[in-house]
Amino acid sequence: MDPAAAAPPVSPLEWAMLAIGLVLALLVLVLRRGPAPSRRRRWLTTALLTLSCLLTTVGLGAILTSHSLALAELTNQTWFILPMIALAILAFIAKQTVGIFYGVVEIIVALLMFWFSVRAHNDSLLVKGLTLSSGVYVFVRGMETVRNGLRRR
C-alpha cells in the first residue's frame, strides 16, 4: 500500500499557518529596509519574526506528524540523497544572500527538533538529550544568523 495514499490531506488551517508565517517573514524584511529603525520598529520586527517562526513551526509540525509514514518511506529511498545535496547547496547560497530568512529557517528547524524530541515515543534519555541540545545549538545559530543579517542592513 502506498503510504502517501493513507495520509490525510493537509488541512486549510495548516496551509494558513504556513502562509501567514511566510507573509510575516516577508513583512519583517520590508520593515528592515530603509533608514535606521526606531526602537519601536525593532520591537515590532522582533515580535513579527517570533510570530512567524511559531506559526510556521506549528504548521510544519502538524504536516510532518500527519504525513510521517509517507515521509519515512520517501526518506528510505537511496535516490533521496540527491535532493538533499541540492537542498544543502541552495541553503548555502541562501545563507549568503538572504541571511535573515536562512536564520528564520534555522530557528524553525530548532523548534521542530524540540517538538519532536519531546513528543517522541523513546525512553532513551541519551537520544532525547542529544536531540534537545542539538536543537538549542541550531536555535542559537539561527538567532546569530538573523542578528548578523540585521546588522548588515
Short mmCIF file of C-alpha atoms in Angstrom, two decimals:
data_model
loop_
_atom_site.label_atom_id
_atom_site.label_comp_id
_atom_site.label_asym_id
_atom_site.label_seq_id
_atom_site.Cartn_x
_atom_site.Cartn_y
_atom_site.Cartn_z
CA MET A 1 0.00 0.00 0.00
CA ASP A 2 1.19 3.48 -0.83
CA PRO A 3 1.83 5.39 2.44
CA ALA A 4 1.02 8.68 0.72
CA ALA A 5 -2.47 7.40 -0.12
CA ALA A 6 -3.17 6.72 3.58
CA ALA A 7 -2.01 10.17 4.71
CA PRO A 8 -4.74 12.69 5.43
CA PRO A 9 -4.74 15.81 3.26
CA VAL A 10 -3.10 18.95 4.58
CA SER A 11 -5.84 20.95 6.28
CA PRO A 12 -6.67 24.56 5.37
CA LEU A 13 -5.61 25.59 8.87
CA GLU A 14 -2.13 24.09 8.34
CA TRP A 15 -1.82 25.84 4.97
CA ALA A 16 -2.99 29.09 6.59
CA MET A 17 -0.38 28.84 9.36
CA LEU A 18 2.37 28.32 6.79
CA ALA A 19 1.11 31.16 4.59
CA ILE A 20 0.75 33.62 7.47
CA GLY A 21 4.21 32.67 8.75
CA LEU A 22 5.70 33.37 5.32
CA VAL A 23 3.85 36.68 4.95
CA LEU A 24 5.06 37.79 8.38
CA ALA A 25 8.64 36.87 7.46
CA LEU A 26 8.31 38.94 4.28
CA LEU A 27 6.91 41.82 6.31
CA VAL A 28 9.96 41.65 8.57
CA LEU A 29 12.18 42.02 5.51
CA VAL A 30 10.20 45.03 4.32
CA LEU A 31 10.36 46.66 7.76
CA ARG A 32 14.12 46.14 7.90
CA ARG A 33 14.72 48.01 4.65
CA GLY A 34 15.04 51.75 4.73
CA PRO A 35 16.53 54.11 7.30
CA ALA A 36 17.80 53.03 10.69
CA PRO A 37 14.86 51.53 12.55
CA SER A 38 13.49 53.15 15.68
CA ARG A 39 13.31 51.26 18.95
CA ARG A 40 9.58 50.73 18.43
CA ARG A 41 10.11 49.34 14.92
CA ARG A 42 12.81 46.96 16.20
CA TRP A 43 10.37 45.57 18.77
CA LEU A 44 7.69 45.19 16.10
CA THR A 45 10.14 43.42 13.81
CA THR A 46 11.20 41.07 16.59
CA ALA A 47 7.59 40.29 17.51
CA LEU A 48 6.65 39.61 13.88
CA LEU A 49 9.70 37.40 13.39
CA THR A 50 8.86 35.43 16.53
CA LEU A 51 5.23 35.01 15.50
CA SER A 52 6.34 33.96 12.01
CA CYS A 53 8.62 31.27 13.45
CA LEU A 54 5.94 29.95 15.79
CA LEU A 55 3.19 29.78 13.15
CA THR A 56 5.46 28.12 10.61
CA THR A 57 6.71 25.63 13.18
CA VAL A 58 3.22 24.62 14.27
CA GLY A 59 2.09 24.26 10.65
CA LEU A 60 5.12 22.22 9.62
CA GLY A 61 4.90 20.11 12.78
CA ALA A 62 1.28 19.25 12.05
CA ILE A 63 2.04 18.39 8.42
CA LEU A 64 5.09 16.29 9.30
CA THR A 65 3.15 14.44 12.01
CA SER A 66 0.16 13.63 9.81
CA HIS A 67 2.33 12.53 6.87
CA SER A 68 5.05 10.73 8.82
CA LEU A 69 4.55 7.34 7.13
CA ALA A 70 4.78 8.76 3.61
CA LEU A 71 7.79 10.90 4.54
CA ALA A 72 9.54 7.98 6.22
CA GLU A 73 9.04 5.86 3.11
CA LEU A 74 10.34 8.67 0.91
CA THR A 75 13.48 9.21 3.01
CA ASN A 76 14.28 5.48 2.90
CA GLN A 77 14.97 5.72 -0.83
CA THR A 78 18.64 5.84 -1.87
CA TRP A 79 17.97 8.50 -4.50
CA PHE A 80 16.72 10.81 -1.74
CA ILE A 81 20.36 11.81 -1.13
CA LEU A 82 20.38 13.82 -4.39
CA PRO A 83 17.62 16.28 -3.42
CA MET A 84 19.28 16.65 -0.01
CA ILE A 85 22.57 17.63 -1.68
CA ALA A 86 20.67 20.12 -3.87
CA LEU A 87 18.92 21.48 -0.77
CA ALA A 88 22.28 21.87 1.00
CA ILE A 89 23.69 23.85 -1.94
CA LEU A 90 20.59 26.06 -2.05
CA ALA A 91 20.84 26.58 1.72
CA PHE A 92 24.47 27.65 1.37
CA ILE A 93 23.51 30.17 -1.32
CA ALA A 94 20.52 31.36 0.73
CA LYS A 95 22.67 31.95 3.80
CA GLN A 96 24.94 34.21 1.74
CA THR A 97 22.14 36.14 0.01
CA VAL A 98 19.13 36.18 2.36
CA GLY A 99 20.68 35.53 5.74
CA ILE A 100 17.65 36.65 7.71
CA PHE A 101 15.39 34.08 6.03
CA TYR A 102 18.03 31.41 6.48
CA GLY A 103 18.22 32.26 10.19
CA VAL A 104 14.44 32.04 10.46
CA VAL A 105 14.56 28.59 8.86
CA GLU A 106 17.24 27.54 11.36
CA ILE A 107 15.02 28.70 14.22
CA ILE A 108 12.03 26.82 12.79
CA VAL A 109 14.12 23.65 12.45
CA ALA A 110 15.27 24.02 16.06
CA LEU A 111 11.70 24.43 17.28
CA LEU A 112 10.71 21.33 15.31
CA MET A 113 13.61 19.45 16.92
CA PHE A 114 12.30 20.45 20.36
CA TRP A 115 8.73 19.48 19.43
CA PHE A 116 9.55 16.05 18.02
CA SER A 117 12.08 15.24 20.73
CA VAL A 118 9.52 15.90 23.44
CA ARG A 119 6.77 14.00 21.59
CA ALA A 120 8.94 11.04 20.53
CA HIS A 121 7.98 7.68 21.97
CA ASN A 122 11.52 6.98 23.00
CA ASP A 123 12.54 6.42 26.59
CA SER A 124 16.23 6.90 25.84
CA LEU A 125 17.37 9.92 27.81
CA LEU A 126 20.55 9.98 25.70
CA VAL A 127 18.61 10.30 22.42
CA LYS A 128 16.26 12.94 23.82
CA GLY A 129 19.13 14.84 25.44
CA LEU A 130 21.17 14.87 22.23
CA THR A 131 18.19 16.00 20.18
CA LEU A 132 17.24 18.74 22.62
CA SER A 133 20.82 20.01 22.96
CA SER A 134 21.20 19.91 19.17
CA GLY A 135 18.02 21.96 18.95
CA VAL A 136 19.50 24.54 21.34
CA TYR A 137 22.63 24.73 19.17
CA VAL A 138 20.63 25.17 15.95
CA PHE A 139 18.40 27.77 17.65
CA VAL A 140 21.42 29.81 18.77
CA ARG A 141 22.92 29.57 15.28
CA GLY A 142 19.63 30.78 13.81
CA MET A 143 19.48 33.74 16.18
CA GLU A 144 23.09 34.61 15.34
CA THR A 145 22.36 34.37 11.60
CA VAL A 146 19.33 36.65 11.96
CA ARG A 147 21.34 39.14 14.05
CA ASN A 148 24.15 39.19 11.50
CA GLY A 149 21.65 39.66 8.69
CA LEU A 150 20.02 42.56 10.51
CA ARG A 151 23.38 44.21 11.22
CA ARG A 152 24.30 44.15 7.51
CA ARG A 153 21.25 46.21 6.61
#
